[in-house]
Short mmCIF file of C-alpha atoms in Angstrom, two decimals:
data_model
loop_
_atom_site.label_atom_id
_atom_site.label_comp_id
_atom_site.label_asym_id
_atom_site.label_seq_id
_atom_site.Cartn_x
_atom_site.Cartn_y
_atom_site.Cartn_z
CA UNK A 1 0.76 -0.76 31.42
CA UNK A 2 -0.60 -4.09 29.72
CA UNK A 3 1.80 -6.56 29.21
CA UNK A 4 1.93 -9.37 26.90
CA UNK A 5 4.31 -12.38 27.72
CA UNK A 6 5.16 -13.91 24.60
CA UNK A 7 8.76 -15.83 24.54
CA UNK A 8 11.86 -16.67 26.67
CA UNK A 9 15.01 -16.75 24.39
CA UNK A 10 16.28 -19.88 24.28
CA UNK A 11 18.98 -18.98 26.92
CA UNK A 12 16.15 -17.68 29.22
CA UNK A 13 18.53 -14.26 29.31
CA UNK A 14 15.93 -12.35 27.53
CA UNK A 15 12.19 -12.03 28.55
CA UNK A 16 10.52 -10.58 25.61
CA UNK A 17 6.38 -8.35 26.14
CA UNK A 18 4.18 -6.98 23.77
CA UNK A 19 2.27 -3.59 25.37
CA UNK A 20 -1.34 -2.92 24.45
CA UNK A 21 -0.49 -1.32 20.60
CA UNK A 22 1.26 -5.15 19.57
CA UNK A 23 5.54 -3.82 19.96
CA UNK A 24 7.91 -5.65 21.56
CA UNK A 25 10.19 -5.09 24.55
CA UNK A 26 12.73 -6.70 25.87
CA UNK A 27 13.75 -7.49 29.90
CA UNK A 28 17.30 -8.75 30.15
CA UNK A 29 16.50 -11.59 33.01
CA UNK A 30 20.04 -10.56 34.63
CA UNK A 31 19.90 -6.96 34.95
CA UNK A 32 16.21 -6.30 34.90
CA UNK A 33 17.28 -3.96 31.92
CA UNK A 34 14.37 -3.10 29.60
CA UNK A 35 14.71 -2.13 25.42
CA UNK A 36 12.48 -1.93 22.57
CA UNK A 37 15.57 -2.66 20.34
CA UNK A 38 16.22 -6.67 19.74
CA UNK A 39 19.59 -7.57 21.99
CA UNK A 40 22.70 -7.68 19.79
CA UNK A 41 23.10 -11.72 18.95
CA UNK A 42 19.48 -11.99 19.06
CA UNK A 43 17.99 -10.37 15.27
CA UNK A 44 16.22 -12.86 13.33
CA UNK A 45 19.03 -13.81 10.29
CA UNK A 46 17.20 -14.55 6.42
CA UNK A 47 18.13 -18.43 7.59
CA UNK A 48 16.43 -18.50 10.60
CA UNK A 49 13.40 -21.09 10.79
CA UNK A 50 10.00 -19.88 12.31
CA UNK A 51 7.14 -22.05 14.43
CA UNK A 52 3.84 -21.60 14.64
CA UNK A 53 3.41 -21.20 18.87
CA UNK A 54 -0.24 -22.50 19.28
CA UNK A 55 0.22 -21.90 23.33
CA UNK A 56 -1.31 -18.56 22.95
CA UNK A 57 -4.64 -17.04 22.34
CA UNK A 58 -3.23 -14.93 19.63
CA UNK A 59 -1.17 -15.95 16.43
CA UNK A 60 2.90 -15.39 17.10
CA UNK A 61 5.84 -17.31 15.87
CA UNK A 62 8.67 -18.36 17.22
CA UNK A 63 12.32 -18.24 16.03
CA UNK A 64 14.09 -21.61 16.30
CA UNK A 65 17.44 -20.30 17.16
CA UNK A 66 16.74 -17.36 19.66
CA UNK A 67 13.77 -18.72 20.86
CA UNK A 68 12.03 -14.87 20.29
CA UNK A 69 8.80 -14.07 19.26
CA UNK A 70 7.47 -12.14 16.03
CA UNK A 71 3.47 -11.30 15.84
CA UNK A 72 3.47 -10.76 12.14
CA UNK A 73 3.59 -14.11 9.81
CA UNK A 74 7.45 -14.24 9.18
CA UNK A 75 7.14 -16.32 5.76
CA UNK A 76 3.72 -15.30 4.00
CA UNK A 77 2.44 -16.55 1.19
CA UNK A 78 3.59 -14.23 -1.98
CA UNK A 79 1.17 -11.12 -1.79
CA UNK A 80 -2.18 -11.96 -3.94
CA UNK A 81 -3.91 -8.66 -3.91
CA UNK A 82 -2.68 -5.37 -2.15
CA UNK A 83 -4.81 -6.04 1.21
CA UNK A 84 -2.00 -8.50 1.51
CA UNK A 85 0.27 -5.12 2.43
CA UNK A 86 -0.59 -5.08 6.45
CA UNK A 87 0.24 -1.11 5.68
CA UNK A 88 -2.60 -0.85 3.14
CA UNK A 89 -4.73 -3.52 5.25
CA UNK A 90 -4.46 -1.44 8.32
CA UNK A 91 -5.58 2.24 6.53
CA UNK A 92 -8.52 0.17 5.47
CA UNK A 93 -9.61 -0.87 8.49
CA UNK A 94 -9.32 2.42 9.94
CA UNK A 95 -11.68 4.16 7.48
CA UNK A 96 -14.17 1.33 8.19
CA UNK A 97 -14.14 2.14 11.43
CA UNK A 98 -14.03 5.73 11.25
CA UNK A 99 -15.92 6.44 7.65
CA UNK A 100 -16.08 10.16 8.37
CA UNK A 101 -12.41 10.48 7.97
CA UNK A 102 -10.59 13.53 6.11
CA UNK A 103 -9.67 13.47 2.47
CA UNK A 104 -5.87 12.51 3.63
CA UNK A 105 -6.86 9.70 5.35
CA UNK A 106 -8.52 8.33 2.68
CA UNK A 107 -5.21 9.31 0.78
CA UNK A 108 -3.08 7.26 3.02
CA UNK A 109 -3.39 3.77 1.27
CA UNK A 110 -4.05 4.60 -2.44
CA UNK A 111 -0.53 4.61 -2.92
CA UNK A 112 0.14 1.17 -1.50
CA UNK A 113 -2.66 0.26 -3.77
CA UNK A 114 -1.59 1.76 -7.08
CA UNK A 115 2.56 0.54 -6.35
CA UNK A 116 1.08 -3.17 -6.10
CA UNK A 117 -0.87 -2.69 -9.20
CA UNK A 118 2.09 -0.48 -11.27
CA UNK A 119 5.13 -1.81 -9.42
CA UNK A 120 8.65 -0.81 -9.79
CA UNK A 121 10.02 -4.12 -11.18
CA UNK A 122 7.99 -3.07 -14.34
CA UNK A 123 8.94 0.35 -15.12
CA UNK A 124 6.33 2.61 -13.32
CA UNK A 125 6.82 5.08 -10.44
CA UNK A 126 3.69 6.03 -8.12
CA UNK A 127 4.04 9.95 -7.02
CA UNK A 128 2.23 11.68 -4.47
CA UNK A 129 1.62 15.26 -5.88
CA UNK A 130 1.29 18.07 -3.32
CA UNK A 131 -2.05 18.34 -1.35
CA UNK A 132 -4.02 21.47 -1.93
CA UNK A 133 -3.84 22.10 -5.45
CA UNK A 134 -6.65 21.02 -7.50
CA UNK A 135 -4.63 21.65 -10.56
CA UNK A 136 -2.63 18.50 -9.83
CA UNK A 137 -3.94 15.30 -9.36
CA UNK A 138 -3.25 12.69 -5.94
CA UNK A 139 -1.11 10.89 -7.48
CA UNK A 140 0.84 10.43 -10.75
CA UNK A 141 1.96 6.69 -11.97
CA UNK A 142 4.81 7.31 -14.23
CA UNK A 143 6.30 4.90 -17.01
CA UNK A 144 10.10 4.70 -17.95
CA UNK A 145 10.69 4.73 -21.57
CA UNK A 146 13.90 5.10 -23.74
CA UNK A 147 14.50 6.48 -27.02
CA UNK A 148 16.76 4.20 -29.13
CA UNK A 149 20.49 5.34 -28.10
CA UNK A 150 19.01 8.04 -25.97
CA UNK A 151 18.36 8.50 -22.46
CA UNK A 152 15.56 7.42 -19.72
CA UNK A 153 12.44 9.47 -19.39
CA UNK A 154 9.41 9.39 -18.29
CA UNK A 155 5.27 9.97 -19.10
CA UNK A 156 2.44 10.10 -17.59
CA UNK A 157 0.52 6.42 -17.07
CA UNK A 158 -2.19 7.20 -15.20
CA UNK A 159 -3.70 10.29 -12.68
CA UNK A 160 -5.40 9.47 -9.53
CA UNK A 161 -7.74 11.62 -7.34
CA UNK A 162 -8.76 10.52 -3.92
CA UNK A 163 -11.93 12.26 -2.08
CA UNK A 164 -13.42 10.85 0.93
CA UNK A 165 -16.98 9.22 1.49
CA UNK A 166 -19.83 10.92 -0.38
CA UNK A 167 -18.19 13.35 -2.63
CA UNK A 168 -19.80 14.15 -5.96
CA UNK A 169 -18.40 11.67 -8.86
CA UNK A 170 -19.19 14.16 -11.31
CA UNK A 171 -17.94 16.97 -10.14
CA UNK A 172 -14.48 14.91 -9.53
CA UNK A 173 -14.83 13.72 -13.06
CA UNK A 174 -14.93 17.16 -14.26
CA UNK A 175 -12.11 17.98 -12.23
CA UNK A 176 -9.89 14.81 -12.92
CA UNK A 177 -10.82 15.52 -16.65
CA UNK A 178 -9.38 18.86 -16.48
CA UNK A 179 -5.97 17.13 -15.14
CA UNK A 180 -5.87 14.78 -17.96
CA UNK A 181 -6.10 17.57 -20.25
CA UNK A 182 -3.05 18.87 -19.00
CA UNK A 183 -0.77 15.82 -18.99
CA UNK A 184 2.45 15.91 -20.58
CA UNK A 185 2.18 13.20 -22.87
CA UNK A 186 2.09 14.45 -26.93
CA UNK A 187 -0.68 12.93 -27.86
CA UNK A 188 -2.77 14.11 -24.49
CA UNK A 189 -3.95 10.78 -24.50
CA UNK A 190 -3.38 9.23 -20.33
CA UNK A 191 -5.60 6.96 -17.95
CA UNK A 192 -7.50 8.04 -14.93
CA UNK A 193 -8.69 6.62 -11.92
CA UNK A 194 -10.97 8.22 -8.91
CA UNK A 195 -11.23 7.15 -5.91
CA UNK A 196 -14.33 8.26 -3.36
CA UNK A 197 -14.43 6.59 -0.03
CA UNK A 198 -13.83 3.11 -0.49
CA UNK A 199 -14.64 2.86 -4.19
CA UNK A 200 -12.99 3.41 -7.00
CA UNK A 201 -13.20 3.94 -11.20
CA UNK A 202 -10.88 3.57 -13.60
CA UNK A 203 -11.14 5.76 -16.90
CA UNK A 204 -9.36 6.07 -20.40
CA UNK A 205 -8.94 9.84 -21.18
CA UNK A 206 -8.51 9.64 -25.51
CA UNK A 207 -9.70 12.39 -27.48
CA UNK A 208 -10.19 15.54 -24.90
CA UNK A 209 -13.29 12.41 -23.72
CA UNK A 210 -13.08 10.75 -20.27
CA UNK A 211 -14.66 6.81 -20.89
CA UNK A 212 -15.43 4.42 -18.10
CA UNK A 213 -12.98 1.67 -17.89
CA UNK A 214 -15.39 -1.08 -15.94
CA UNK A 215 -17.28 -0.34 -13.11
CA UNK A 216 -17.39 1.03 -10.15
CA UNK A 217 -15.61 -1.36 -7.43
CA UNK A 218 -15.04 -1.27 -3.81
CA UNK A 219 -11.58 -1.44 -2.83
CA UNK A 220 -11.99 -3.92 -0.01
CA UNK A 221 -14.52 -6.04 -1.41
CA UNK A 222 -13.51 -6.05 -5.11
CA UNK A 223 -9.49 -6.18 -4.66
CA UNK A 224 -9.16 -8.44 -7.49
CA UNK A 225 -11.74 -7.00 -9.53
CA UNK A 226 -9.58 -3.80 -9.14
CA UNK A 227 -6.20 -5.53 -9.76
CA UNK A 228 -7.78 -7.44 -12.47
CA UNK A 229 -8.41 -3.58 -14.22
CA UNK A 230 -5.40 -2.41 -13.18
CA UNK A 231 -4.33 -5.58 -14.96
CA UNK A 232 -5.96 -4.62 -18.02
CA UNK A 233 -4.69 -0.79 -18.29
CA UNK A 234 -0.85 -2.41 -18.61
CA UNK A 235 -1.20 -4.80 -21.30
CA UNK A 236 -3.31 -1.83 -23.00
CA UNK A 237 -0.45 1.35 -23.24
CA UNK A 238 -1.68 4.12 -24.41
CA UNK A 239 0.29 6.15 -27.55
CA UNK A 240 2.80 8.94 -25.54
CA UNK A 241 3.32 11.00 -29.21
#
């Protein structure tokens, strides 16, 4: 098995590794005793200070106290775009690497994208809807509202489909049209947003019409662009009655 040596705690009773996929292990010096769990006394704590360990050919930091390493940045800058996620990061790189991947691969980070863009802390709620029926879309982002003195509920914000590389835009269109029709909101008035491959549209569906909302944008090269839009669709609500 490949080994990485990264750290000696700062006792030199723990010998921490990295195998070939990047996860730690951990070799107690005194008993040769081998766990992927962190040794009790050794977890990071929330006022633990990190270095930068330049004595590597690969990025790691160190904890002051334990004297352990950690591969991924333990302080990063506040997120900027959702390719900040590693999660979302890493699905992308996948489908650049394999671009003839299935429709749920494609699947996998639209939902880290669309929770960055409608996040909790303001109200929405991302859904993934069961796979297989083309009744329903990929996902659902929902919006809390209140009635004065009465109780939570919650509307449709905005349907997303997800196909992967080189599926027809207008025969999605037709299909994610169809969905909108069928939202739950009173005034069947919702937004839309397709994504095929590694590009993506947003839409306004208002009057049983589907209208572009921008352009097309890729979701790797345009992340802003597409944050920017998703931007846009919140400070523009929709009527729900």
């Amino acid at each position: 098995m490949v080994a990485y040596d990264l750290s000696f705690s700062k006792d030199k009773k723990i010998h921490q590794y990295a195998n070939a996929a990047g996860q730690s292990y951990y070799v107690d010096t005194i008993t040769n005793e081998t766990s992927y769990s962190i040794p009790a006394g050794y977890e990071p704590a929330p006022t633990d200070g990190w270095s930068l360990d330049v004595s590597k050919a690969w990025s790691q930091w160190i904890n002051n106290r334990t004297g352990l390493a950690t591969l991924i940045e333990p302080n990063p800058p506040p997120p900027r775009t959702y390719l900040d996620n590693h999660n979302v990061k890493a699905a992308f790189d996948l489908l650049q690497k394999v671009p003839e991947s299935d429709e749920h691969v494609y699947r996998r980070p639209i939902g880290g994208v669309l929770r960055f863009i409608f996040p909790e802390a303001e109200g929405f709620d991302v859904v993934q809807e069961a796979e297989g029926d083309v009744t329903r879309s990929d996902f659902c982002v929902f919006k809390v509202l209140r009635k004065p003195g009465g109780t939570f509920y919650q509307y449709d914000y905005l349907l997303a489909e997800c196909k992967p590389a080189n599926e027809s835009w207008r025969k999605t269109e037709v299909q994610l049209r169809e969905q909108l029709a069928g939202t739950g909101n009173d005034s069947k008035k919702c937004y839309g947003m397709i994504q095929i491959g590694l590009d993506v549209q947003f839409y306004k569906f208002e009057g049983h019409e589907l209208e572009n909302v921008g352009g097309k944008m890729n979701l790797i090269h345009h992340d802003k662009d597409v944050v920017a839009v998703g931007a846009y669709l919140k400070a523009h609500p929709l009527p729900v009655v």
